[in-house]
XYZ file of C-alpha atoms in Angstrom:
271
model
C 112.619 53.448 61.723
C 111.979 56.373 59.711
C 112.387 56.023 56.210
C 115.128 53.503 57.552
C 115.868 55.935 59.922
C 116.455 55.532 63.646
C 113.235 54.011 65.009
C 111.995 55.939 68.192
C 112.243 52.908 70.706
C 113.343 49.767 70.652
C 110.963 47.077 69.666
C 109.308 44.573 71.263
C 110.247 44.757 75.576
C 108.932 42.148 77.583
C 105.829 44.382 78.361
C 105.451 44.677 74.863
C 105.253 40.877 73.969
C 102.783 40.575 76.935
C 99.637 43.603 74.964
C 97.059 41.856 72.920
C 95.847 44.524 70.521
C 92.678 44.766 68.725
C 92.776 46.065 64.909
C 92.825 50.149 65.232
C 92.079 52.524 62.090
C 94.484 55.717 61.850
C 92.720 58.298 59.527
C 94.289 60.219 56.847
C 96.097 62.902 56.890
C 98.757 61.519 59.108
C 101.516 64.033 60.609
C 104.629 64.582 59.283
C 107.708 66.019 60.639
C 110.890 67.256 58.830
C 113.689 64.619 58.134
C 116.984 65.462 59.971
C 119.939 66.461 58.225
C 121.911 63.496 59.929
C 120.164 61.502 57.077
C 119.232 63.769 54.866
C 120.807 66.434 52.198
C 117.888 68.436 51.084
C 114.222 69.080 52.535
C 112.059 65.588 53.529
C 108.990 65.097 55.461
C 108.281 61.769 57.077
C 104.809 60.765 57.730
C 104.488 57.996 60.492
C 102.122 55.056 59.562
C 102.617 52.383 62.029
C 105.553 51.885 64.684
C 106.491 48.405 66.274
C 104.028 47.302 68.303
C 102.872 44.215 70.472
C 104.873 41.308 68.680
C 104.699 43.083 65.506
C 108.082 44.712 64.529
C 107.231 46.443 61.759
C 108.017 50.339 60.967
C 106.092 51.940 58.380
C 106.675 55.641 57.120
C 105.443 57.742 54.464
C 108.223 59.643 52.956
C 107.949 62.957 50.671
C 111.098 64.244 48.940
C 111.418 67.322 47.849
C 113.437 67.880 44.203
C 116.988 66.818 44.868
C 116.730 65.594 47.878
C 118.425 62.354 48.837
C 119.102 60.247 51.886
C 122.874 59.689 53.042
C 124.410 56.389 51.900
C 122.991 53.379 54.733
C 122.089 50.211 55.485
C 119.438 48.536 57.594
C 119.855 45.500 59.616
C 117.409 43.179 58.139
C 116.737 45.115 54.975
C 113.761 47.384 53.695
C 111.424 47.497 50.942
C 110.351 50.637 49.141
C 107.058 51.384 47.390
C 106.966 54.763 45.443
C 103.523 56.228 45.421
C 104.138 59.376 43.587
C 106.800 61.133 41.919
C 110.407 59.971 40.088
C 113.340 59.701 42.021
C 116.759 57.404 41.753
C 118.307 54.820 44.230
C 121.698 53.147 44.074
C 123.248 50.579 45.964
C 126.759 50.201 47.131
C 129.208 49.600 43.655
C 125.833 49.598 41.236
C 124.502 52.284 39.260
C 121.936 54.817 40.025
C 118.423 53.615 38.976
C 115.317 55.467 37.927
C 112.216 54.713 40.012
C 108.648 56.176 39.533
C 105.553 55.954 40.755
C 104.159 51.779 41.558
C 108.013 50.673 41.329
C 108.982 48.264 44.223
C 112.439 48.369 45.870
C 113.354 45.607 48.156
C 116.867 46.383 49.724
C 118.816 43.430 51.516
C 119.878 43.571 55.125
C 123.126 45.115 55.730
C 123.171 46.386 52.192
C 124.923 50.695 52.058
C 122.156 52.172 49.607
C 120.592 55.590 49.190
C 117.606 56.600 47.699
C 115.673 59.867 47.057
C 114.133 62.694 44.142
C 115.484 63.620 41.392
C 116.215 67.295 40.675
C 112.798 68.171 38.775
C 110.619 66.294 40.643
C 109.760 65.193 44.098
C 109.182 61.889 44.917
C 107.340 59.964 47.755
C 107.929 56.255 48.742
C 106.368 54.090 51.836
C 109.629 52.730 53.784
C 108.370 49.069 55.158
C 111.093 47.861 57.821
C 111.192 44.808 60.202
C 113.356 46.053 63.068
C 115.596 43.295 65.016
C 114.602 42.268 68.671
C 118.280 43.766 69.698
C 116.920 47.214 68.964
C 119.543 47.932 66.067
C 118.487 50.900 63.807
C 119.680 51.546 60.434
C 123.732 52.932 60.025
C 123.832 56.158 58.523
C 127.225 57.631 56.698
C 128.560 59.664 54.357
C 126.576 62.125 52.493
C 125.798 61.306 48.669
C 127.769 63.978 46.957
C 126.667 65.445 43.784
C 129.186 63.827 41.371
C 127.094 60.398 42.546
C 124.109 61.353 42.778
C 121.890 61.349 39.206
C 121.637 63.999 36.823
C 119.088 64.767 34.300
C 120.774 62.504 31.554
C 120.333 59.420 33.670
C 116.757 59.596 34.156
C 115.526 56.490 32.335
C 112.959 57.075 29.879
C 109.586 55.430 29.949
C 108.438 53.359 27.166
C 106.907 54.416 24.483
C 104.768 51.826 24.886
C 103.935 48.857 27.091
C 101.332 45.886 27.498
C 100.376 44.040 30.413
C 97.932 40.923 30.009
C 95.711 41.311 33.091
C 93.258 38.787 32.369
C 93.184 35.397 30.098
C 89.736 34.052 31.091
C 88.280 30.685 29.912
C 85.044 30.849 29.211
C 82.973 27.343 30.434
C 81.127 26.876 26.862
C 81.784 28.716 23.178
C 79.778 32.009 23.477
C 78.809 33.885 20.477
C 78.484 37.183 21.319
C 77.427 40.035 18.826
C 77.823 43.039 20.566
C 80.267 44.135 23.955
C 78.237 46.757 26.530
C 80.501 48.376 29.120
C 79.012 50.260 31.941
C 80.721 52.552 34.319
C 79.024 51.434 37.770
C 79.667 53.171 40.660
C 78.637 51.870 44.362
C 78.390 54.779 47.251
C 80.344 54.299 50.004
C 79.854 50.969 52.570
C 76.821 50.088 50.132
C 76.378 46.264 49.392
C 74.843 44.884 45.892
C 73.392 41.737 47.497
C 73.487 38.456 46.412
C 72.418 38.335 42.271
C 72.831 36.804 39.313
C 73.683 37.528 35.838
C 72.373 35.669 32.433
C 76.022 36.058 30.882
C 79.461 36.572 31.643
C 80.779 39.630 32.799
C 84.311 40.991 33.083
C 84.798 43.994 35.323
C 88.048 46.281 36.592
C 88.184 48.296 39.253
C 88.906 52.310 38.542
C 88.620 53.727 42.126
C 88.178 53.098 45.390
C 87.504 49.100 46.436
C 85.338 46.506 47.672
C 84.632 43.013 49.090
C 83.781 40.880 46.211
C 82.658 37.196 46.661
C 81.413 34.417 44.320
C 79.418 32.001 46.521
C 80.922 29.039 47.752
C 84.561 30.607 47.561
C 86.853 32.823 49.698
C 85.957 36.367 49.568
C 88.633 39.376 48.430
C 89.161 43.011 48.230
C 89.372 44.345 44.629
C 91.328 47.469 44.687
C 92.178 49.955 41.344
C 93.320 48.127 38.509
C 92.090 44.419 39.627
C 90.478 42.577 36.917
C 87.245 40.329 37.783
C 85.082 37.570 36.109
C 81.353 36.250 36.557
C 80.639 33.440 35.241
C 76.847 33.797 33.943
C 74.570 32.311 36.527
C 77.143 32.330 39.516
C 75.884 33.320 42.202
C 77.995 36.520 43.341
C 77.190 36.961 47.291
C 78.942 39.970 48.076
C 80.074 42.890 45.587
C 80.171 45.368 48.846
C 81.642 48.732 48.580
C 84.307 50.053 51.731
C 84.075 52.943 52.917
C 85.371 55.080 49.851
C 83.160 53.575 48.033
C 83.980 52.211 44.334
C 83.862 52.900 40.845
C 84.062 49.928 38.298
C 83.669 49.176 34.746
C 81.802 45.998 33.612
C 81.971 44.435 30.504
C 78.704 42.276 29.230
C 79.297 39.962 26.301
C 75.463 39.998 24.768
C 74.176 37.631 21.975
C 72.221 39.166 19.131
C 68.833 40.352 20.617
C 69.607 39.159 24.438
C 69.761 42.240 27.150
C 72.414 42.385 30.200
C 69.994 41.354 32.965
C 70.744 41.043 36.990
C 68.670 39.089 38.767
C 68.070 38.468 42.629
C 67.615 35.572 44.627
C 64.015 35.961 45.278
C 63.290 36.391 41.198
C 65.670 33.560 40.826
């Protein structure tokens, strides 16, 4: 479906069930076409990011709004989530009120459930619509349009806090550490470019400011830090893979250093 809008086939035919498909890359930018007007008041472009396929029913679409524009009122069979990337907008299900959500706000709407979503009047807003589609080949019911007494004005935008705090790490730390002084380095690794297996003589706390990589302490599963993700070293783990992707990444790392003791990284062969 397209932003929970009709999908362009029906999902999953016997010929469908039958492919085997290897893992395929789709590079940015992806295309986008206009949104109709049968589900849209205003001016929306839909970006397609990946359409049922194989087994898989899943329908994933980028979708920009444009100041004040707003989907009609529907519902999709077996729900939809959501995920604003950019931009404040306001969504409202049937008989609640109209909510305020911004940029990194989830939405996760149940099946069946009449909604609408879209920007609000200053600003555009973008969200990724994530939909499983049903094997019957239902598509999402569209309706009436949202009329301007219900949708949000200016008044109802919720303001953000003034303030907020988010613990992202509480790290114990194997032994008592005095440590005298805190070093932080901004480290960046070029794109697809692997540290290699090292070691450090002391803890170190890192989080990850842009782009991402495969990070691995050996011995345990690997993972993909992305921005914001927090991680630890304990001193004298050895980390096997702190491997950049193909953005490359940018990190800061925080040494905890005893009076007169230098951050040092060593490698296996030194070790």
């Amino acid at each position: 479906m397209l932003l929970g809008l009709p999908a362009h086939r029906a999902p999953n035919t016997t010929h469908d069930r039958k492919k085997h498909h290897s893992m395929r890359i789709s590079r940015a930018p992806h295309t986008g076409v206009p949104a109709s007007s049968e589900w849209i008041t205003g001016d929306a472009r839909i970006e397609e990011l990946a359409t049922p396929d194989g087994p898989s029913r899943t329908q994933v679409d980028s979708v920009h709004f444009t100041p004040g524009a707003r989907t009609r009122w529907h519902h999709h069979p077996v729900g939809q989530v959501l995920v604003v990337t950019a931009g404040t907008g306001f969504v409202q299900r049937r008989g609640g009120q109209v909510e305020t959500i911004r940029a990194g706000d989830t939405v996760r709407i149940g099946a069946g459930e009449w909604h609408w979503h879209g920007a609000i009047s200053t600003s555009s807003m973008t969200h990724v619509a994530i939909e499983e589609l049903p094997e019957d080949g239902r598509t999402a019911e569209f309706a009436e349009v949202v009329t301007d007494a219900e949708y949000g004005s200016e008044e109802q935008v919720e303001p953000l806090p003034q303030m907020s705090r988010a613990i992202v790490m509480d790290q114990e730390l194997p032994e008592p550490l005095t440590a005298q002084r805190v070093e932080i380095r901004r480290i960046t690794l070029a794109p697809e470019h692997a540290a290699g297996l090292h070691i450090h003589n002391g803890p170190v706390f890192g989080n990850i400011e842009t782009g991402s990589a495969i990070y691995q302490i050996e011995g345990q599963p690997e993972t993909v830090l992305e921005p914001g993700d927090t991680f630890y070293e304990p001193a004298g783990a050895r980390i096997s893979r702190f491997d950049a992707q193909n953005e490359g990444v940018t990190f800061l790392a925080y040494f905890l250093l005893a009076d007169g003791v230098n951050a040092e990284l060593v490698t296996p062969e030194a070790a």
